[in-house]
Amino acid sequence: MSKDAGMNTPQDDTAWLRDAFVGVQEELTLKIRRAAQSIGHAGTQGSVNEDHWIEVFRAYLPDRYKVETGFVIDSAGGRSDQIDIIIFDRHFTPTLLDQQRHRYIPAEAVYAVFESKPHFDKSYLEYAGQKAASVRRLVRTSVPISHAGGTFPAKALFPIVAGLVAPRSSWADGLGPTFQKNLPVAAEELLDCGCALDDGAFDTFGPALQIYPSEGGLIRFLFRLLSKLQSLGTVPAIDWSAYASVVTSIGGTADKS
């Protein structure tokens, strides 16, 4: 081939970027496999895998999004189940009642919740849906915000995103028809997105369920999630007087005794 012919060959300038993203996925997969091979206790192994996923979320989401494990609470005294991965706002809403690794996050601050499990199967999909419901059922407040030119109206509450992440799918067809027919259907238990490293990713951010192949699936999952989070905007302004009323009622009871 002549030099001129070679110069006319189209060049894929994104190849290096694609390879780098695939490398990140391979690295996470290797970490999780090492944990499975070297840690015999299922609970400890699950905690380690959860930490690996949290590291990935923290690395690829902007600093405005905080990522932790913990509980979600509301001003009516409600509390969610313990959630493996919570994506929430820390700029406008502090965590409350924190004790070491146990964080208590106001429901108004939450953007998304995820469960980290060893694989996708019917029971884990149901489990993740139930965990999501324990968050979505909580009370969320929203109040107007005063500013120099007047007042912004109270922000409408957005649906909290929920999902499941795992190293693989347990079904022979991966994220095919078997997986799809086992997705939760109850409104509060719906799973919006997820990633099974060996089998691909999925989301319902568009008009229909989308399934993505395993190669580059992790990065596609993360970027699709980031786009969804951006579309939600900022969290609502908390009605702190609702939380203060809890303390007031305690104080009022004490005064009468």
XYZ file of N, CA and C in Angstrom:
771
model
N 0.849 -1.198 0.000
C 0.000 0.000 0.000
C 0.883 1.245 0.000
N 0.514 2.207 -0.816
C 1.297 3.433 -0.893
C 1.048 4.304 0.327
N 1.950 5.253 0.549
C 1.807 6.190 1.661
C 0.527 7.008 1.507
N 0.196 7.365 0.246
C -1.003 8.171 0.021
C -2.259 7.399 0.414
N -2.281 6.091 0.077
C -3.443 5.285 0.436
C -3.597 5.180 1.943
N -2.465 5.045 2.634
C -2.503 4.967 4.085
C -3.023 6.235 4.709
N -2.673 7.383 4.110
C -3.116 8.657 4.654
C -4.620 8.834 4.527
N -5.259 8.118 3.590
C -6.696 8.257 3.389
C -7.514 7.307 4.267
N -6.836 6.436 5.012
C -7.545 5.507 5.883
C -8.174 6.262 7.057
N -9.488 6.121 7.264
C -10.140 6.821 8.381
C -9.517 6.418 9.714
N -9.366 7.374 10.609
C -8.761 7.114 11.911
C -9.805 7.287 13.004
N -9.884 6.305 13.896
C -10.823 6.377 15.010
C -10.124 7.071 16.183
N -10.391 8.360 16.350
C -9.726 9.122 17.406
C -10.270 8.799 18.796
N -11.397 8.071 18.875
C -11.970 7.747 20.180
C -11.516 6.398 20.707
N -10.701 5.674 19.928
C -10.321 4.316 20.323
C -9.608 4.307 21.672
N -8.695 5.246 21.876
C -7.945 5.261 23.142
C -8.872 5.507 24.332
N -9.872 6.372 24.122
C -10.804 6.691 25.199
C -11.676 5.477 25.524
N -12.150 4.806 24.469
C -12.956 3.609 24.660
C -12.153 2.532 25.389
N -10.901 2.340 24.980
C -10.058 1.334 25.629
C -9.822 1.671 27.100
N -9.659 2.960 27.392
C -9.440 3.376 28.781
C -10.664 3.076 29.637
N -11.852 3.352 29.095
C -13.080 3.080 29.830
C -13.269 1.582 30.059
N -12.979 0.789 29.054
C -13.081 -0.664 29.192
C -12.092 -1.149 30.248
N -10.926 -0.516 30.311
C -9.930 -0.878 31.313
C -10.416 -0.643 32.730
N -11.164 0.434 32.938
C -11.736 0.718 34.260
C -12.685 -0.405 34.663
N -13.516 -0.834 33.722
C -14.460 -1.919 34.006
C -13.715 -3.206 34.336
N -12.668 -3.512 33.585
C -11.896 -4.727 33.836
C -11.227 -4.678 35.212
N -10.775 -3.490 35.610
C -10.131 -3.335 36.916
C -11.117 -3.593 38.050
N -12.341 -3.032 37.925
C -13.350 -3.249 38.952
C -13.732 -4.723 39.013
N -13.902 -5.344 37.858
C -14.242 -6.767 37.808
C -13.172 -7.606 38.501
N -11.909 -7.282 38.264
C -10.803 -8.016 38.877
C -10.812 -7.851 40.394
N -11.072 -6.640 40.889
C -11.116 -6.399 42.337
C -12.201 -7.248 42.993
N -13.359 -7.303 42.353
C -14.473 -8.058 42.917
C -14.183 -9.558 42.883
N -13.556 -10.029 41.818
C -13.192 -11.450 41.743
C -12.161 -11.813 42.794
N -11.214 -10.922 43.028
C -10.211 -11.173 44.065
C -10.870 -11.273 45.430
N -11.851 -10.397 45.681
C -12.561 -10.438 46.955
C -13.286 -11.766 47.118
N -13.899 -12.245 46.029
C -14.624 -13.512 46.086
C -13.682 -14.680 46.356
N -12.464 -14.615 45.810
C -11.509 -15.704 45.949
C -10.815 -15.706 47.307
N -10.598 -14.530 47.877
C -9.768 -14.432 49.077
C -10.551 -14.248 50.371
N -11.845 -13.887 50.266
C -12.645 -13.637 51.472
C -13.734 -14.687 51.557
N -13.667 -15.521 52.589
C -14.621 -16.612 52.710
C -15.954 -16.198 53.291
N -15.952 -15.202 54.163
C -17.189 -14.790 54.836
C -18.043 -13.959 53.899
N -19.276 -14.401 53.659
C -20.138 -13.743 52.680
C -20.421 -12.285 53.044
N -20.650 -12.021 54.336
C -20.944 -10.648 54.762
C -19.767 -9.723 54.537
N -18.572 -10.195 54.866
C -17.373 -9.378 54.662
C -17.126 -9.151 53.179
N -17.306 -10.203 52.380
C -17.119 -10.090 50.943
C -18.100 -9.070 50.363
N -19.342 -9.108 50.823
C -20.341 -8.160 50.350
C -19.974 -6.734 50.694
N -19.440 -6.523 51.906
C -19.038 -5.188 52.331
C -17.886 -4.663 51.485
N -16.927 -5.542 51.159
C -15.784 -5.143 50.335
C -16.256 -4.763 48.935
N -17.135 -5.578 48.350
C -17.654 -5.266 47.014
C -18.428 -3.954 47.016
N -19.191 -3.742 48.064
C -19.929 -2.490 48.219
C -18.970 -1.304 48.217
N -17.853 -1.438 48.942
C -16.849 -0.363 48.985
C -16.256 -0.110 47.599
N -16.020 -1.176 46.828
C -15.483 -1.004 45.472
C -16.463 -0.210 44.608
N -17.741 -0.541 44.700
C -18.735 0.182 43.911
C -18.833 1.643 44.338
N -18.772 1.883 45.653
C -18.819 3.264 46.149
C -17.643 4.059 45.597
N -16.450 3.449 45.545
C -15.269 4.119 44.992
C -15.507 4.523 43.540
N -16.132 3.631 42.770
C -16.396 3.928 41.358
C -17.375 5.094 41.228
N -18.463 5.054 41.991
C -19.426 6.157 41.943
C -18.756 7.480 42.319
N -17.946 7.454 43.361
C -17.275 8.689 43.797
C -16.313 9.207 42.728
N -15.675 8.291 42.027
C -14.695 8.696 41.014
C -15.359 9.339 39.803
N -16.561 8.895 39.442
C -17.168 9.350 38.190
C -18.307 10.350 38.362
N -18.766 10.563 39.587
C -19.790 11.581 39.804
C -19.128 12.854 40.312
N -19.607 14.026 39.899
C -19.033 15.286 40.379
C -19.145 15.415 41.900
N -18.357 16.303 42.465
C -18.298 16.455 43.917
C -19.621 16.904 44.525
N -20.513 17.470 43.720
C -21.802 17.898 44.270
C -22.615 16.705 44.756
N -22.270 15.503 44.277
C -22.972 14.293 44.693
C -22.130 13.534 45.714
N -22.681 13.320 46.879
C -22.014 12.548 47.925
C -22.480 11.099 47.824
N -21.590 10.144 48.079
C -21.930 8.728 47.977
C -21.530 8.020 49.270
N -22.501 7.422 49.950
C -22.252 6.739 51.216
C -23.224 5.578 51.362
N -22.956 4.727 52.358
C -23.942 3.752 52.806
C -24.629 4.312 54.044
N -25.859 3.908 54.300
C -26.530 4.439 55.477
C -28.030 4.249 55.449
N -28.717 5.059 56.266
C -30.166 5.040 56.353
C -30.710 6.379 55.863
N -31.920 6.360 55.344
C -32.607 7.589 54.953
C -33.726 7.824 55.965
N -33.863 9.058 56.445
C -34.862 9.371 57.471
C -35.731 10.533 57.015
N -36.866 10.711 57.689
C -37.717 11.856 57.365
C -38.148 12.588 58.625
N -38.853 13.708 58.451
C -39.237 14.565 59.571
C -40.403 13.998 60.369
N -41.020 12.918 59.880
C -42.119 12.280 60.602
C -41.635 11.112 61.456
N -40.314 10.907 61.505
C -39.754 9.816 62.292
C -39.557 8.542 61.511
N -39.819 8.582 60.200
C -39.625 7.394 59.377
C -38.164 7.118 59.108
N -37.842 5.860 58.892
C -36.469 5.460 58.580
C -36.505 4.315 57.582
N -35.647 4.404 56.580
C -35.561 3.346 55.567
C -34.818 2.137 56.107
N -34.834 1.057 55.331
C -33.890 -0.033 55.570
C -32.475 0.501 55.335
N -31.460 -0.226 55.806
C -30.092 0.185 55.490
C -29.864 0.021 53.993
N -29.300 1.069 53.391
C -29.097 1.114 51.946
C -27.608 1.019 51.651
N -27.237 0.145 50.713
C -25.821 -0.064 50.404
C -25.159 1.194 49.850
N -25.818 1.845 48.889
C -25.222 3.003 48.212
C -26.286 4.093 48.083
N -26.020 5.244 48.692
C -26.936 6.377 48.621
C -26.210 7.531 47.945
N -26.795 8.070 46.903
C -26.270 9.264 46.240
C -27.127 10.430 46.685
N -26.498 11.411 47.313
C -27.283 12.490 47.907
C -26.538 13.815 47.836
N -27.259 14.876 48.156
C -26.686 16.218 48.175
C -26.127 16.510 49.558
N -24.916 17.018 49.610
C -24.327 17.417 50.900
C -24.182 18.938 50.977
N -24.262 19.613 49.840
C -24.053 21.064 49.812
C -25.183 21.788 50.548
N -26.413 21.382 50.278
C -27.568 22.050 50.874
C -28.139 21.305 52.072
N -27.830 20.011 52.205
C -28.460 19.212 53.249
C -27.432 18.361 53.993
N -27.144 18.695 55.235
C -26.190 17.895 56.012
C -26.790 16.552 56.394
N -25.918 15.564 56.643
C -26.393 14.311 57.217
C -26.668 14.538 58.694
N -27.459 13.660 59.285
C -27.900 13.841 60.664
C -27.620 12.596 61.493
N -27.328 12.798 62.778
C -27.208 11.689 63.727
C -26.140 10.674 63.349
N -25.113 11.094 62.612
C -24.106 10.152 62.131
C -23.305 9.542 63.283
N -23.069 8.230 63.166
C -22.232 7.525 64.120
C -21.317 6.578 63.349
N -20.043 6.961 63.244
C -19.045 6.187 62.506
C -19.548 5.912 61.088
N -19.736 4.645 60.704
C -20.147 4.318 59.339
C -21.658 4.407 59.134
N -22.408 4.688 60.185
C -23.859 4.748 60.072
C -24.287 6.189 59.836
N -24.632 6.507 58.596
C -25.074 7.853 58.238
C -26.593 7.874 58.142
N -27.163 8.974 58.605
C -28.608 9.178 58.537
C -28.851 10.401 57.663
N -29.449 10.157 56.518
C -29.541 11.173 55.478
C -30.994 11.601 55.301
N -31.284 12.896 55.377
C -32.668 13.349 55.169
C -33.182 12.928 53.795
N -34.424 12.495 53.749
C -35.005 12.008 52.498
C -34.945 13.067 51.404
N -35.070 14.331 51.783
C -35.059 15.412 50.798
C -33.732 15.516 50.057
N -32.663 14.993 50.651
C -31.321 15.114 50.063
C -31.004 14.024 49.061
N -31.835 12.993 48.977
C -31.492 11.784 48.230
C -31.840 11.913 46.743
N -30.860 11.599 45.899
C -31.070 11.510 44.451
C -31.323 10.061 44.017
N -30.532 9.130 44.558
C -30.604 7.755 44.079
C -30.132 6.784 45.154
N -30.636 5.550 45.070
C -30.217 4.488 45.992
C -29.937 3.224 45.182
N -28.902 2.489 45.594
C -28.525 1.247 44.912
C -28.224 0.161 45.933
N -28.482 -1.071 45.520
C -28.030 -2.227 46.283
C -26.887 -2.884 45.527
N -25.882 -3.335 46.266
C -24.735 -4.050 45.691
C -24.854 -5.512 46.098
N -25.008 -6.404 45.111
C -25.220 -7.817 45.395
C -24.270 -8.678 44.574
N -24.130 -9.991 44.893
C -23.173 -10.838 44.168
C -23.597 -11.149 42.744
N -24.906 -11.057 42.444
C -25.376 -11.302 41.087
C -26.818 -10.822 40.951
N -27.288 -10.774 39.729
C -28.696 -10.496 39.461
C -29.455 -11.829 39.492
N -30.493 -11.924 40.289
C -31.452 -13.017 40.189
C -32.792 -12.502 40.703
N -33.806 -13.338 40.665
C -35.152 -12.908 41.036
C -35.195 -12.356 42.461
N -34.553 -13.076 43.401
C -34.623 -12.656 44.798
C -33.904 -11.335 45.031
N -32.762 -11.128 44.389
C -32.031 -9.874 44.591
C -32.724 -8.699 43.901
N -33.365 -8.933 42.768
C -34.139 -7.866 42.142
C -35.292 -7.456 43.055
N -35.973 -8.434 43.634
C -37.068 -8.132 44.557
C -36.539 -7.413 45.793
N -35.402 -7.864 46.294
C -34.794 -7.268 47.488
C -34.444 -5.801 47.233
N -33.819 -5.537 46.091
C -33.452 -4.153 45.755
C -34.696 -3.288 45.604
N -35.759 -3.866 45.018
C -37.001 -3.119 44.887
C -37.610 -2.777 46.235
N -37.552 -3.714 47.181
C -38.088 -3.466 48.516
C -37.269 -2.413 49.254
N -35.948 -2.447 49.073
C -35.101 -1.415 49.681
C -35.453 -0.041 49.109
N -35.648 0.023 47.787
C -36.023 1.290 47.155
C -37.344 1.798 47.707
N -38.309 0.889 47.887
C -39.620 1.285 48.408
C -39.507 1.853 49.818
N -38.599 1.310 50.628
C -38.443 1.804 52.000
C -37.970 3.248 52.025
N -37.307 3.685 50.934
C -36.872 5.082 50.808
C -37.978 5.928 50.188
N -38.577 5.427 49.133
C -39.575 6.207 48.399
C -40.833 6.472 49.222
N -41.109 5.655 50.233
C -42.297 5.851 51.069
C -42.121 6.971 52.082
N -40.898 7.417 52.295
C -40.640 8.432 53.310
C -41.220 9.791 52.915
N -41.488 10.611 53.929
C -42.019 11.960 53.718
C -40.888 12.884 53.286
N -41.132 13.679 52.240
C -40.158 14.687 51.824
C -40.834 16.060 51.820
N -40.182 17.030 52.421
C -40.710 18.389 52.459
C -40.066 19.228 51.358
N -40.675 20.363 51.064
C -40.117 21.315 50.103
C -40.731 22.669 50.397
N -39.884 23.673 50.593
C -40.376 25.007 50.935
C -39.844 26.044 49.945
N -40.541 27.193 49.827
C -40.046 28.266 48.952
C -38.699 28.786 49.437
N -37.926 29.375 48.524
C -36.617 29.932 48.853
C -36.628 31.434 48.590
N -36.298 32.201 49.609
C -36.233 33.662 49.458
C -34.914 34.062 48.801
N -34.976 35.063 47.936
C -33.765 35.596 47.319
C -33.932 37.100 47.152
N -32.885 37.766 46.670
C -32.880 39.234 46.615
C -34.045 39.796 45.807
N -34.472 39.071 44.784
C -35.543 39.579 43.934
C -36.930 39.108 44.312
N -37.036 38.290 45.353
C -38.341 37.783 45.745
C -38.252 36.386 46.322
N -39.075 35.489 45.837
C -39.126 34.127 46.364
C -39.277 33.113 45.237
N -38.415 32.085 45.266
C -38.592 30.961 44.355
C -39.635 30.029 44.949
N -40.566 29.530 44.144
C -41.569 28.603 44.681
C -40.933 27.297 45.138
N -41.635 26.574 45.980
C -41.136 25.275 46.444
C -40.903 24.360 45.247
N -39.774 23.687 45.242
C -39.419 22.795 44.127
C -40.271 21.530 44.169
N -40.763 21.135 43.024
C -41.507 19.879 42.939
C -40.574 18.709 43.250
N -41.077 17.713 43.939
C -40.262 16.558 44.307
C -40.055 15.649 43.104
N -38.810 15.276 42.834
C -38.528 14.377 41.723
C -38.548 12.925 42.217
N -38.816 11.967 41.325
C -38.766 10.548 41.718
C -37.332 10.141 42.067
N -37.159 9.443 43.171
C -35.838 8.965 43.566
C -35.449 7.775 42.687
N -34.261 7.848 42.089
C -33.753 6.786 41.227
C -33.336 5.594 42.092
N -33.563 4.385 41.589
C -33.149 3.180 42.320
C -32.558 2.161 41.350
N -31.641 1.335 41.866
C -31.024 0.352 40.981
C -30.279 -0.744 41.722
N -29.630 -1.595 40.943
C -28.892 -2.740 41.458
C -27.589 -2.875 40.687
N -26.490 -3.146 41.403
C -25.196 -3.374 40.757
C -24.628 -4.701 41.264
N -23.923 -5.393 40.375
C -23.397 -6.722 40.715
C -22.318 -7.113 39.718
N -21.522 -8.131 40.026
C -20.515 -8.601 39.074
C -21.117 -9.282 37.847
N -22.292 -9.926 37.996
C -22.815 -10.709 36.884
C -24.313 -10.937 37.050
N -24.920 -11.495 36.014
C -26.294 -11.989 36.069
C -26.253 -13.495 36.264
N -27.197 -14.040 37.002
C -27.219 -15.487 37.243
C -27.935 -16.236 36.130
N -28.588 -15.528 35.204
C -29.333 -16.193 34.152
C -28.460 -16.470 32.934
N -28.737 -17.576 32.255
C -27.970 -17.951 31.070
C -28.084 -16.917 29.969
N -29.225 -16.237 29.903
C -29.397 -15.207 28.875
C -29.029 -13.812 29.375
N -28.241 -13.737 30.460
C -27.717 -12.456 30.943
C -28.818 -11.477 31.305
N -28.872 -10.378 30.581
C -29.916 -9.379 30.799
C -31.005 -9.504 29.736
N -31.242 -10.736 29.323
C -32.241 -11.010 28.303
C -33.642 -11.128 28.865
N -34.520 -11.860 28.184
C -35.933 -11.945 28.564
C -36.179 -12.414 29.999
N -35.360 -13.366 30.498
C -35.581 -13.873 31.859
C -35.371 -12.770 32.882
N -34.277 -12.040 32.727
C -34.032 -10.894 33.609
C -35.173 -9.887 33.496
N -35.552 -9.569 32.296
C -36.543 -8.515 32.073
C -37.905 -8.859 32.677
N -38.309 -10.115 32.606
C -39.613 -10.478 33.158
C -39.595 -10.547 34.687
N -38.402 -10.540 35.295
C -38.293 -10.585 36.754
C -38.063 -9.223 37.392
N -38.008 -8.164 36.597
C -37.881 -6.829 37.157
C -39.130 -6.482 37.968
N -38.992 -5.848 39.126
C -40.163 -5.463 39.923
C -41.102 -4.560 39.123
N -42.403 -4.687 39.382
C -43.391 -3.899 38.643
C -44.170 -2.941 39.541
N -44.162 -3.145 40.862
C -44.850 -2.217 41.766
C -44.182 -0.852 41.680
N -44.976 0.202 41.682
C -44.464 1.557 41.436
C -43.323 1.938 42.372
N -43.456 1.675 43.669
C -42.430 2.077 44.631
C -41.184 1.206 44.549
N -41.300 0.027 43.889
C -40.188 -0.917 43.839
C -39.478 -0.941 42.490
N -39.863 -0.073 41.579
C -39.261 -0.079 40.248
C -37.761 0.179 40.316
N -37.002 -0.550 39.518
C -35.559 -0.340 39.387
C -35.305 0.401 38.082
N -34.705 1.575 38.187
C -34.514 2.447 37.033
C -33.281 2.103 36.218
N -32.289 1.502 36.862
C -31.036 1.228 36.157
C -30.203 0.236 36.948
N -29.165 -0.276 36.307
C -28.280 -1.194 36.996
C -27.169 -1.678 36.084
N -26.218 -2.379 36.689
C -25.071 -2.882 35.932
C -24.651 -4.237 36.480
N -24.546 -5.223 35.588
C -23.950 -6.518 35.898
C -22.690 -6.596 35.041
N -21.539 -6.472 35.652
C -20.290 -6.234 34.923
C -20.054 -7.225 33.790
N -20.316 -8.506 34.013
C -20.038 -9.516 32.991
C -21.094 -9.574 31.888
N -22.241 -8.940 32.126
C -23.366 -9.133 31.204
C -23.929 -7.850 30.614
N -23.582 -6.687 31.167
C -24.060 -5.445 30.590
C -24.748 -4.542 31.596
N -25.542 -3.622 31.098
C -26.231 -2.643 31.929
C -27.622 -2.402 31.364
N -28.469 -1.763 32.177
C -29.813 -1.435 31.726
C -30.262 -0.126 32.341
N -31.230 0.514 31.714
C -31.904 1.652 32.336
C -33.253 1.879 31.675
N -34.097 2.617 32.377
C -35.424 2.982 31.863
C -35.550 4.501 31.787
N -34.443 5.168 31.550
C -34.445 6.631 31.517
C -35.115 7.191 30.256
N -35.225 6.375 29.242
C -35.922 6.774 28.030
C -37.355 6.267 28.049
N -38.001 6.221 26.905
C -39.389 5.764 26.859
C -39.554 4.266 27.078
N -38.474 3.499 26.955
C -38.556 2.045 27.115
C -37.271 1.520 27.743
N -37.333 0.286 28.244
C -36.164 -0.360 28.832
C -35.057 -0.494 27.793
N -33.842 -0.080 28.165
C -32.683 -0.195 27.291
C -31.677 -1.161 27.915
N -31.147 -2.073 27.105
C -30.132 -3.025 27.545
C -28.845 -2.742 26.784
N -27.720 -2.675 27.504
C -26.432 -2.360 26.878
C -25.476 -3.544 27.045
N -24.635 -3.809 26.057
C -23.725 -4.960 26.127
C -22.669 -4.796 27.205
N -22.011 -5.902 27.524
C -21.045 -5.894 28.626
C -19.830 -5.026 28.336
N -19.329 -5.025 27.099
C -18.151 -4.215 26.796
C -18.502 -2.736 26.906
N -17.865 -2.067 27.839
C -18.159 -0.659 28.068
C -19.454 -0.420 28.808
N -20.076 -1.500 29.296
C -21.372 -1.360 29.966
C -21.304 -0.526 31.229
N -20.228 -0.676 32.004
C -20.090 0.074 33.248
C -20.057 1.576 32.984
N -19.243 1.998 32.021
C -19.109 3.423 31.752
C -20.405 3.983 31.156
N -21.037 3.209 30.297
C -22.326 3.655 29.752
C -23.344 3.826 30.892
N -23.354 2.855 31.804
C -24.241 2.936 32.968
C -23.974 4.201 33.780
N -22.702 4.481 34.051
C -22.351 5.646 34.867
C -22.704 6.958 34.164
N -22.410 7.040 32.874
C -22.695 8.280 32.150
C -24.195 8.493 31.959
N -24.937 7.412 31.756
C -26.397 7.529 31.660
C -26.976 7.966 33.008
N -26.436 7.423 34.086
C -26.879 7.827 35.417
C -26.561 9.292 35.660
N -25.354 9.716 35.301
C -24.969 11.114 35.494
C -25.898 12.040 34.717
N -26.227 11.680 33.501
C -27.157 12.487 32.705
C -28.512 12.582 33.390
N -28.970 11.466 33.955
C -30.248 11.466 34.670
C -30.181 12.363 35.899
N -29.108 12.270 36.670
C -28.961 13.105 37.865
C -28.953 14.587 37.494
N -28.269 14.925 36.404
C -28.243 16.311 35.955
C -29.650 16.807 35.630
N -30.461 15.934 35.050
C -31.821 16.331 34.675
C -32.700 16.593 35.895
N -32.332 16.032 37.045
C -33.124 16.239 38.259
C -32.870 17.610 38.882
N -31.745 18.232 38.539
C -31.418 19.544 39.097
C -31.015 19.444 40.558
N -31.338 20.473 41.325
C -30.990 20.488 42.743
C -32.089 19.833 43.567
N -31.729 19.450 44.773
C -32.707 18.855 45.687
C -33.633 19.950 46.222
N -34.805 19.588 46.744
C -35.712 20.597 47.302
C -35.146 21.207 48.583
N -35.577 22.428 48.882
C -35.183 23.079 50.139
C -35.968 22.434 51.280
N -35.259 21.908 52.262
C -35.905 21.207 53.371
C -36.675 22.183 54.257
N -37.815 21.744 54.724
C -38.548 22.479 55.752
C -37.954 22.076 57.096
N -36.934 22.820 57.524
C -36.253 22.449 58.756
C -37.152 22.595 59.982
N -38.201 23.414 59.878
C -39.122 23.541 61.009
C -39.837 22.217 61.269
N -40.020 21.397 60.217
C -40.647 20.089 60.405
C -39.749 19.180 61.231
N -38.426 19.243 60.968
C -37.491 18.463 61.781
C -37.380 19.063 63.180
N -37.421 20.398 63.268
C -37.323 21.059 64.573
C -38.509 20.707 65.453
N -39.671 20.459 64.850
C -40.860 20.144 65.643
C -40.693 18.846 66.415
N -39.852 17.945 65.897
C -39.577 16.708 66.622
C -38.891 17.025 67.940
N -37.896 17.903 67.886
C -37.177 18.312 69.100
C -38.100 19.088 70.023
N -38.936 19.952 69.456
C -39.861 20.758 70.249
C -40.831 19.877 71.009
N -41.337 18.822 70.342
C -42.282 17.939 71.018
C -41.622 17.193 72.168
N -40.340 16.859 71.987
C -39.607 16.206 73.068
C -39.452 17.167 74.238
N -39.073 18.421 73.931
C -38.889 19.419 74.968
C -40.196 19.718 75.683
N -41.301 19.787 74.907
C -42.599 20.089 75.509
C -43.022 19.007 76.462
N -42.758 17.777 76.110
C -43.108 16.664 76.995
C -42.293 16.727 78.268
N -41.011 17.093 78.109
C -40.142 17.154 79.292
C -40.605 18.243 80.247
N -41.092 19.385 79.708
C -41.513 20.488 80.570
C -42.721 20.108 81.411
N -43.574 19.218 80.878
C -44.804 18.859 81.597
C -44.567 17.827 82.687
N -43.424 17.184 82.644
C -43.164 16.138 83.624
C -42.728 16.719 84.953
